[in-house]
PDB file of C-alpha atoms in Angstrom:
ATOM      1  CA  UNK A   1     -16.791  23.963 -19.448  1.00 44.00           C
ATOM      2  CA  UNK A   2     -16.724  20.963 -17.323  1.00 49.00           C
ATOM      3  CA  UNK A   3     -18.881  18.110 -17.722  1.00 50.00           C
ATOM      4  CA  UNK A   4     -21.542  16.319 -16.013  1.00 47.00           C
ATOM      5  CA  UNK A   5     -21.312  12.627 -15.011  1.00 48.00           C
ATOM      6  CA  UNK A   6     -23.716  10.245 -13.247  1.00 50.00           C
ATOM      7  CA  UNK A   7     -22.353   7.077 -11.832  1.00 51.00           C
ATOM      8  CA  UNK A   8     -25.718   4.257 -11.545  1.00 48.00           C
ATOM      9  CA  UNK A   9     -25.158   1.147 -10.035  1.00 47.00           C
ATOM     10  CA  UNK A  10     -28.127  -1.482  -9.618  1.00 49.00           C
ATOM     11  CA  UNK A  11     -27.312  -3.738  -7.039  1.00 44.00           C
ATOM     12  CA  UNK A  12     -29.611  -7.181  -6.271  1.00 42.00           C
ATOM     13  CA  UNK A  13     -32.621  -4.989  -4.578  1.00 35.00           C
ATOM     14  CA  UNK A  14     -30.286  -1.909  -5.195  1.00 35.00           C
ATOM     15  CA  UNK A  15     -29.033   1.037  -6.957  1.00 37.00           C
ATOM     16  CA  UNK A  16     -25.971   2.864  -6.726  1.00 39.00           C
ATOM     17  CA  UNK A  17     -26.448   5.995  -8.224  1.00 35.00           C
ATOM     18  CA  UNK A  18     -23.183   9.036  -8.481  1.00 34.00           C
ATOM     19  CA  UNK A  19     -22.712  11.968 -10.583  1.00 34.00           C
ATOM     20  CA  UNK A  20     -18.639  12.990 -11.121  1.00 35.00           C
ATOM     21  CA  UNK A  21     -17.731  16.221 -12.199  1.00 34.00           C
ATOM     22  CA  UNK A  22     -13.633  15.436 -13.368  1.00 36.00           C
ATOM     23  CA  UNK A  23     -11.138  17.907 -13.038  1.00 37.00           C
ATOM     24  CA  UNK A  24      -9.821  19.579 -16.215  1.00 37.00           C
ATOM     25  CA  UNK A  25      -5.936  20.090 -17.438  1.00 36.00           C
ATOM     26  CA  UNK A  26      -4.208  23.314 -18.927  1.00 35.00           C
ATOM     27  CA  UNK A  27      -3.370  23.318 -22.633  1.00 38.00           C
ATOM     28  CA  UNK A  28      -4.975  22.205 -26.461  1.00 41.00           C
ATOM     29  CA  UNK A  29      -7.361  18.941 -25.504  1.00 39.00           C
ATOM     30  CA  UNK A  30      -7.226  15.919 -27.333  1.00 46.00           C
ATOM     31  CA  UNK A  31     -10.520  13.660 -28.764  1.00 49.00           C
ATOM     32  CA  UNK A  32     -12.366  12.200 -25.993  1.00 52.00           C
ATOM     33  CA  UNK A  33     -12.551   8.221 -26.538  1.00 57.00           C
ATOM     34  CA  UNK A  34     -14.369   7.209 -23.259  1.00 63.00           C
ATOM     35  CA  UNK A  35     -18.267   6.639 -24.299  1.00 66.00           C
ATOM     36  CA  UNK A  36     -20.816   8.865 -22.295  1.00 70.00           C
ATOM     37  CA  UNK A  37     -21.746   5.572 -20.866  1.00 77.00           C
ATOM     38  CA  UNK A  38     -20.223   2.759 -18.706  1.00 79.00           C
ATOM     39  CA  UNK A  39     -21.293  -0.492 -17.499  1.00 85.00           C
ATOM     40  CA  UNK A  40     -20.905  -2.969 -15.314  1.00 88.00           C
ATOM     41  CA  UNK A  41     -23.307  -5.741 -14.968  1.00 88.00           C
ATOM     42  CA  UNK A  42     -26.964  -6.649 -16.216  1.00 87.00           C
ATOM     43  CA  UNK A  43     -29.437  -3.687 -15.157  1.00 85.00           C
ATOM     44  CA  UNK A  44     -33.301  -5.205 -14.005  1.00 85.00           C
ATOM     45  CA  UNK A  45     -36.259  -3.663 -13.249  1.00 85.00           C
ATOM     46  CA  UNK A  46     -36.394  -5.829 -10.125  1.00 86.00           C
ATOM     47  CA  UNK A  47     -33.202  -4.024  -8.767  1.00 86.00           C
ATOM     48  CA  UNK A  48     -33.485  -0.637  -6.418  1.00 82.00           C
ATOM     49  CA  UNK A  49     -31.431   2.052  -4.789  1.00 80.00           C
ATOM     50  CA  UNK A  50     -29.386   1.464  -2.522  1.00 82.00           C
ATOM     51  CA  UNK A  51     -26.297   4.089  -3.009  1.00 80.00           C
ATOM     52  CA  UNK A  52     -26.338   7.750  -4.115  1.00 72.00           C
ATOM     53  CA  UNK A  53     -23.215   9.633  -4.000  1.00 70.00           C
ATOM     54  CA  UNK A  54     -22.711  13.362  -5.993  1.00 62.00           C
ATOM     55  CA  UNK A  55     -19.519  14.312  -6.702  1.00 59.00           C
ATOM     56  CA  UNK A  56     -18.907  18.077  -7.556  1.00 55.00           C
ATOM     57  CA  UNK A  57     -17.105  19.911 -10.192  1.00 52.00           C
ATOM     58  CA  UNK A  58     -13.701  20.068  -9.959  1.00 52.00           C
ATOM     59  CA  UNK A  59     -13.112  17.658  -7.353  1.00 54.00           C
ATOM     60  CA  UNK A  60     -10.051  15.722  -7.649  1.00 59.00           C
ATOM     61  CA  UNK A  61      -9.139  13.328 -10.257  1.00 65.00           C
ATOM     62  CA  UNK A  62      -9.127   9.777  -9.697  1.00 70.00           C
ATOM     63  CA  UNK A  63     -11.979   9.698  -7.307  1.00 73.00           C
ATOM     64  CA  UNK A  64     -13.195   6.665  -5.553  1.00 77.00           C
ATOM     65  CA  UNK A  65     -16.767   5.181  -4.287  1.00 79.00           C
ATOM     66  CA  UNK A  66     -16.641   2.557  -1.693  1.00 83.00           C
ATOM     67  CA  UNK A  67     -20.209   1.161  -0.738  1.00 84.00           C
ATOM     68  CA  UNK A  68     -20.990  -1.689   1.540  1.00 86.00           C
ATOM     69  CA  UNK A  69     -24.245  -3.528   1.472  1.00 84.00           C
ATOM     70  CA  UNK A  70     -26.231  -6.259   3.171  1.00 82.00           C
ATOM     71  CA  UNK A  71     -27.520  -7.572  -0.862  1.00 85.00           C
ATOM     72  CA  UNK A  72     -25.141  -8.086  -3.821  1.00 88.00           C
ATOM     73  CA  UNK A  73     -24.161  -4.865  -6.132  1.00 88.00           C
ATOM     74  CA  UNK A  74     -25.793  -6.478  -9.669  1.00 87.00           C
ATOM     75  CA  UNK A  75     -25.172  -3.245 -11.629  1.00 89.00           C
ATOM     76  CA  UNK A  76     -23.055   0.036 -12.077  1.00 85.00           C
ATOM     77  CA  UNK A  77     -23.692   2.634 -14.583  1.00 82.00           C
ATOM     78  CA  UNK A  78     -21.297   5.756 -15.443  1.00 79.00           C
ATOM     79  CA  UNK A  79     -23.304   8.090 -17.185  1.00 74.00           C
ATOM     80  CA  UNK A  80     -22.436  11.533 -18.291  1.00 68.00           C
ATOM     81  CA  UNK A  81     -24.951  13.974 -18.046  1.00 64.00           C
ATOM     82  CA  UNK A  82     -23.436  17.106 -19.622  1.00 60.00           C
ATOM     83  CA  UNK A  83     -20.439  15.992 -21.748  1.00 56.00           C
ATOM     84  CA  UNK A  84     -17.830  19.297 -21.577  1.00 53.00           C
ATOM     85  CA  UNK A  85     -14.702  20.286 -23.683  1.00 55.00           C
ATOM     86  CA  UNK A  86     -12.886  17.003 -21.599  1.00 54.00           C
ATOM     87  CA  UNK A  87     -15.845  14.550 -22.502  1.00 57.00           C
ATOM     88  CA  UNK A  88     -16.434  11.973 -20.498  1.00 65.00           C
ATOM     89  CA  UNK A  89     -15.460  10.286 -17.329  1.00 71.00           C
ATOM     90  CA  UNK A  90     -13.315   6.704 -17.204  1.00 78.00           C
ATOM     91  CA  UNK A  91     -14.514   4.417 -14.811  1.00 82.00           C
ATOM     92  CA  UNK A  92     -13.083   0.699 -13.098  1.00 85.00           C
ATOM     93  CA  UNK A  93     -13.832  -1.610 -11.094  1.00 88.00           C
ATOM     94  CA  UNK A  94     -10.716  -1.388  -8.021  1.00 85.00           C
ATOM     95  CA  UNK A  95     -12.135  -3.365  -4.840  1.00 85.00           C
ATOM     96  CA  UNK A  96     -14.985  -5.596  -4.633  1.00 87.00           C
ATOM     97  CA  UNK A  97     -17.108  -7.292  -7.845  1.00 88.00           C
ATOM     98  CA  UNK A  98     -20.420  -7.334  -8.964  1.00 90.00           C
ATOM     99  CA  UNK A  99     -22.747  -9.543  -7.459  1.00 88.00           C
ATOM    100  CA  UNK A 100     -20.621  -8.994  -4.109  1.00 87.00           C
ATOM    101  CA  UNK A 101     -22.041  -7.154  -1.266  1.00 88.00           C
ATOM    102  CA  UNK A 102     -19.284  -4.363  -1.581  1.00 87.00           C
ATOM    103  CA  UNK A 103     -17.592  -2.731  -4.596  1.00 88.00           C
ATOM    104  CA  UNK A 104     -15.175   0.422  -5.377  1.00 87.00           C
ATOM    105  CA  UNK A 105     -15.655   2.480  -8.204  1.00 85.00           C
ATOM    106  CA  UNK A 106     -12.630   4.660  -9.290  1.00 82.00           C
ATOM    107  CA  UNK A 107     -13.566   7.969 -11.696  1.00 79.00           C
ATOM    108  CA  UNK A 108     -10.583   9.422 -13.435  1.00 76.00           C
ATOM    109  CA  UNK A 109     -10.481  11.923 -15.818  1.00 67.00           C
ATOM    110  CA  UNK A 110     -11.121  11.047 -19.224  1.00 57.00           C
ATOM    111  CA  UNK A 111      -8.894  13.436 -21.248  1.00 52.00           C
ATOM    112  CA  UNK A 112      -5.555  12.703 -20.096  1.00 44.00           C
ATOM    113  CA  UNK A 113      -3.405  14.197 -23.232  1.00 45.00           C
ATOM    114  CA  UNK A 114      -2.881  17.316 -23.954  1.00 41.00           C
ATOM    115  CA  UNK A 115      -1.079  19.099 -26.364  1.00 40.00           C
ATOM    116  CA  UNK A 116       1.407  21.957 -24.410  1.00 38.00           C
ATOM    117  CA  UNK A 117      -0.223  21.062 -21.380  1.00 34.00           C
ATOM    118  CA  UNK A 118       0.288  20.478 -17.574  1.00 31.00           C
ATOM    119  CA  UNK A 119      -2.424  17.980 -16.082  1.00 34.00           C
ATOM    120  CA  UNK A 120      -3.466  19.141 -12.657  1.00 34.00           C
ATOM    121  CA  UNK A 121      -4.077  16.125 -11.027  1.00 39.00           C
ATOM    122  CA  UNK A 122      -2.668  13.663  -9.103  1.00 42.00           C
ATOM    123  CA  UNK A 123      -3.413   9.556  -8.520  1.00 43.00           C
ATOM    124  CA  UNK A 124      -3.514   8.278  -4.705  1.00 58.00           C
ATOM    125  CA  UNK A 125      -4.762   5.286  -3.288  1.00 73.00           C
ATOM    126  CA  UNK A 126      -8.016   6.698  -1.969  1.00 81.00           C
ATOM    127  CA  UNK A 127      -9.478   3.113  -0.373  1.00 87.00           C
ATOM    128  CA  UNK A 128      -7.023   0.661   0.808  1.00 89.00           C
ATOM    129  CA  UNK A 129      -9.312  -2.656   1.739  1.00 90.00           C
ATOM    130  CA  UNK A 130      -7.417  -6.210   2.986  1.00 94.00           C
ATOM    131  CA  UNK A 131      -9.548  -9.066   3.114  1.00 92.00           C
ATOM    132  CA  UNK A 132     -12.881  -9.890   1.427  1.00 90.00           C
ATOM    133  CA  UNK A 133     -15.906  -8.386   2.591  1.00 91.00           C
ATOM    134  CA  UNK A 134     -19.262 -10.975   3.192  1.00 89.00           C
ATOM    135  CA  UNK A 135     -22.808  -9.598   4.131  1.00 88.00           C
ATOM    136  CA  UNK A 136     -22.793 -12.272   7.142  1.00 90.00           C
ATOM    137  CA  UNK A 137     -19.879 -10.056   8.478  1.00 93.00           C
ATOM    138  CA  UNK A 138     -20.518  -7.234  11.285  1.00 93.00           C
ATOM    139  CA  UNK A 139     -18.963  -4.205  11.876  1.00 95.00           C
ATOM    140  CA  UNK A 140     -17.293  -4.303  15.101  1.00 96.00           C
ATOM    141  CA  UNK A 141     -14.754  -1.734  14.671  1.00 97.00           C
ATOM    142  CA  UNK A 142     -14.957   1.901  13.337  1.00 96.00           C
ATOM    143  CA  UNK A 143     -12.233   5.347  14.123  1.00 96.00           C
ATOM    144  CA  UNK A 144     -12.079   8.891  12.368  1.00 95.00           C
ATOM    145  CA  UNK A 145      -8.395  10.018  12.268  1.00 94.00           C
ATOM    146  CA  UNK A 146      -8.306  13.380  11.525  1.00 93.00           C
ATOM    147  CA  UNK A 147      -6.114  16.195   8.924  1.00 90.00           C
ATOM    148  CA  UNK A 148      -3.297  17.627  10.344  1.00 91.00           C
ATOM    149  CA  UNK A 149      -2.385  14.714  12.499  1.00 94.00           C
ATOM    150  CA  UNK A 150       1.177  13.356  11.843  1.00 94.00           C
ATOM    151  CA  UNK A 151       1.890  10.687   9.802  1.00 93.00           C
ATOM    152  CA  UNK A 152       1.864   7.788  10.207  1.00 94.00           C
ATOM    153  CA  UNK A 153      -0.872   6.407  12.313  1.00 95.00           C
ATOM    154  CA  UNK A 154      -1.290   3.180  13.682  1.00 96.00           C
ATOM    155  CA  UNK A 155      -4.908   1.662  14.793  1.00 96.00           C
ATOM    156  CA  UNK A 156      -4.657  -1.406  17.013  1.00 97.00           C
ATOM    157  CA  UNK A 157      -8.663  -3.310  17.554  1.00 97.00           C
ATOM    158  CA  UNK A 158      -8.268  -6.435  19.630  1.00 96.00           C
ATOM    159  CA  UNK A 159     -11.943  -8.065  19.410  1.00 96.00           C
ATOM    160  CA  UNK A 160     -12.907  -8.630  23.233  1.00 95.00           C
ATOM    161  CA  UNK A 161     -15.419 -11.121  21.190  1.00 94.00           C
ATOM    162  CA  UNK A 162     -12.841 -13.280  20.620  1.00 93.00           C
ATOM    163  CA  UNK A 163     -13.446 -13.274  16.551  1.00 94.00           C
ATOM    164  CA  UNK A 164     -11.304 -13.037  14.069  1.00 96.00           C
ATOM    165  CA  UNK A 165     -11.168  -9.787  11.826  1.00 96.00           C
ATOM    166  CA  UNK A 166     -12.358 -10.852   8.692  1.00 95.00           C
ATOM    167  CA  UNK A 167     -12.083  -7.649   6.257  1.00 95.00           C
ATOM    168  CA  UNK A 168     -10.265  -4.039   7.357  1.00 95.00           C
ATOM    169  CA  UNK A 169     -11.257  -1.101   4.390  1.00 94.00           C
ATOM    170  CA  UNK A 170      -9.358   2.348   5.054  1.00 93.00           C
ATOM    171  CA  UNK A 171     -10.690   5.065   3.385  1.00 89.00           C
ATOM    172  CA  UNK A 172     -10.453   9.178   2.951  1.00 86.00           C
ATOM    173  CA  UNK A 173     -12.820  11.778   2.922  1.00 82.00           C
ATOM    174  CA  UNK A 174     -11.232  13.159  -0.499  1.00 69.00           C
ATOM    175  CA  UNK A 175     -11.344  16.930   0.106  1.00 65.00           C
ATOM    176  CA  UNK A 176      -7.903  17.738  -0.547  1.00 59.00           C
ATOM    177  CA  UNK A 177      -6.456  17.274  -4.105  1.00 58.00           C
ATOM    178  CA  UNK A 178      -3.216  15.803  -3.155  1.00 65.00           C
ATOM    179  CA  UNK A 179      -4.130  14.222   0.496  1.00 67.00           C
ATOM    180  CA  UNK A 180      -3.877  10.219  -0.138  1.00 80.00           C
ATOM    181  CA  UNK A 181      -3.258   7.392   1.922  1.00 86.00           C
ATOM    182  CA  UNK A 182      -1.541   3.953   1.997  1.00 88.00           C
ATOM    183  CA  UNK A 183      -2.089   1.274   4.395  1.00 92.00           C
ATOM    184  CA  UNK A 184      -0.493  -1.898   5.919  1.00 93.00           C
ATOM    185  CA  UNK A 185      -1.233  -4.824   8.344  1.00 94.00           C
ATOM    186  CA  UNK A 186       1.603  -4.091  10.927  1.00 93.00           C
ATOM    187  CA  UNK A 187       0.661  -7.233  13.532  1.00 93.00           C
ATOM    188  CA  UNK A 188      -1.650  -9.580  12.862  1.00 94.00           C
ATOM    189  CA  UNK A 189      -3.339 -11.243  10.051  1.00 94.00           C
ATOM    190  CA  UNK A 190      -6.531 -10.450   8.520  1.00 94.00           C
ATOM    191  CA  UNK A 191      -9.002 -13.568   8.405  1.00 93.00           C
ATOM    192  CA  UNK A 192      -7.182 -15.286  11.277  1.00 94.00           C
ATOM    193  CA  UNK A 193      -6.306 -12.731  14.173  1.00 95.00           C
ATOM    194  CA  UNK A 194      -8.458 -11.579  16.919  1.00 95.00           C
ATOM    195  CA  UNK A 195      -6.255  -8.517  16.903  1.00 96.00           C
ATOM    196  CA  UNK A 196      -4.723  -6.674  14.088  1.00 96.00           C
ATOM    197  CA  UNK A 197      -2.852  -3.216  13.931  1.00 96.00           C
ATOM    198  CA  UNK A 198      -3.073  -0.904  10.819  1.00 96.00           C
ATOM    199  CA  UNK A 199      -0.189   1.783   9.670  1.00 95.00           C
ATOM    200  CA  UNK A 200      -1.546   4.189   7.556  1.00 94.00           C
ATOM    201  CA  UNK A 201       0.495   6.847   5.856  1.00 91.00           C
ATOM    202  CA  UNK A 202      -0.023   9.434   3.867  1.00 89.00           C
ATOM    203  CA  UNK A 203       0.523   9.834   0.525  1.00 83.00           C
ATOM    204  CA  UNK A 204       2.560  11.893  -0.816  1.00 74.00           C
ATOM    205  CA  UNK A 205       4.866  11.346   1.761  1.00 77.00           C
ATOM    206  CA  UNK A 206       4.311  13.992   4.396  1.00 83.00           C
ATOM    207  CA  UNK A 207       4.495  14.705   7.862  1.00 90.00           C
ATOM    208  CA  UNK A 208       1.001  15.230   8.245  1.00 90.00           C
ATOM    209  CA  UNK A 209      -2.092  13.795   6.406  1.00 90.00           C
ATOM    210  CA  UNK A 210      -3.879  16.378   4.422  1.00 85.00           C
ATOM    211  CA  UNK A 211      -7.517  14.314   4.879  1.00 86.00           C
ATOM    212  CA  UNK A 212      -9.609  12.758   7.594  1.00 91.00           C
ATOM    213  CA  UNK A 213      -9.920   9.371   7.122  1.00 92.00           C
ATOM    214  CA  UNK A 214     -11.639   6.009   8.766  1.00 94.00           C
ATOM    215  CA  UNK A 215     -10.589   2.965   9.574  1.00 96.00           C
ATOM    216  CA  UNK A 216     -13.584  -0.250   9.914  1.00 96.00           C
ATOM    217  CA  UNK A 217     -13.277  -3.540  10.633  1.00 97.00           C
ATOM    218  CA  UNK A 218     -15.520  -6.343  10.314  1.00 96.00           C
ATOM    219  CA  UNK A 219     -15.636  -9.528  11.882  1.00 96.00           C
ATOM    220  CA  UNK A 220     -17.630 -13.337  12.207  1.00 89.00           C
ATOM    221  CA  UNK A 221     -20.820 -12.602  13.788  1.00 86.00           C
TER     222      UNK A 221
END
């Protein structure tokens, strides 16, 4: 039996609000230590919704949330719903802060001992972001590479605006267990350039990336 999780984040006039169903392992489980409940800031009844994200049983261990808003994230919340035989789910902070406009939330499994056992999962980056994000930023680029295409990939925006590129965040769609992604600044620097280039790769190294993915860049208004 796997458990079920709910990830709740209140945000200043927002919620962010998940539900994680970790993967299991093989073998004689171990006592779960990670409390049914997780939290990250000050929860207030002035605060609403403003993210809701499900994520299913059995998807793939670590697992990572990326939201973007125009108010500061006040609050996150990992609840579980339905604890299982591998308890509950372990949750950090990876990208962004509370009471910043954008955060990343990273779910891993919470039993990771086992006694004669082989763990199933495997731990890729998942959101690769360079810069930090504002709410007076604007999107002004966004591309969908797609599975299957070779590895790597390289994304050149040059702003015809003439503004810098302020914050980049790569991210994956997660469907595949093993299909990660890392990510570099290959010309240009982030905060300064009107132009920048982006190598992403994926991870394991293959010759071909196992996910879609998107690239976004924002820059000065």
């Amino acid at each position: 039996m796997h458990p079920t999780f709910r990830l709740t984040t209140l945000c200043l006039s927002a919620i962010l609000c998940s539900v994680c169903w970790p993967q299991g392992t093989m073998g004689t489980l171990q006592t779960n230590t990670i409390p049914a409940v997780k939290e990250f800031g000050v929860a207030d009844t002035k605060l609403v919704l403003c993210f809701d994200k499900t994520v299913f049983g059995l998807s793939r261990s670590s697992a990572s949330l990326a939201h973007i808003s125009a108010k500061n994230i006040n609050y996150v919340k990992v609840e579980t719903l339905k604890p299982g035989l591998n308890g509950g789910v372990n949750a950090e902070i990876t990208g962004g802060a509370i009471k910043k406009p954008n955060i990343v939330i990273t779910l891993t499994e919470a039993v990771l001992h086992t006694t004669g056992a082989t763990v199933l999962f495997t731990n890729q980056e998942l959101v690769v972001q360079f810069g930090t994000y504002d709410a007076k930023f604007q999107e002004c680029f966004y591309q969908k590479l797609y599975s299957g295409m070779i590895s790597p990939q390289s994304v050149t925006f040059n702003n015809p605006a003439g503004k810098a590129i302020k914050y980049v965040i790569v991210e994956t769609d997660q469907n595949i267990e093993i299909g990660g992604i890392s990510a570099s600044i290959h010309s240009g620097t982030v905060g300064d350039s009107k132009a920048l280039t982006v190598q992403v790769n994926a991870t394991p190294n293959t010759i071909r990336f196992f996910n879609n993915f998107t690239v976004r860049m924002f820059c000065e208004k």
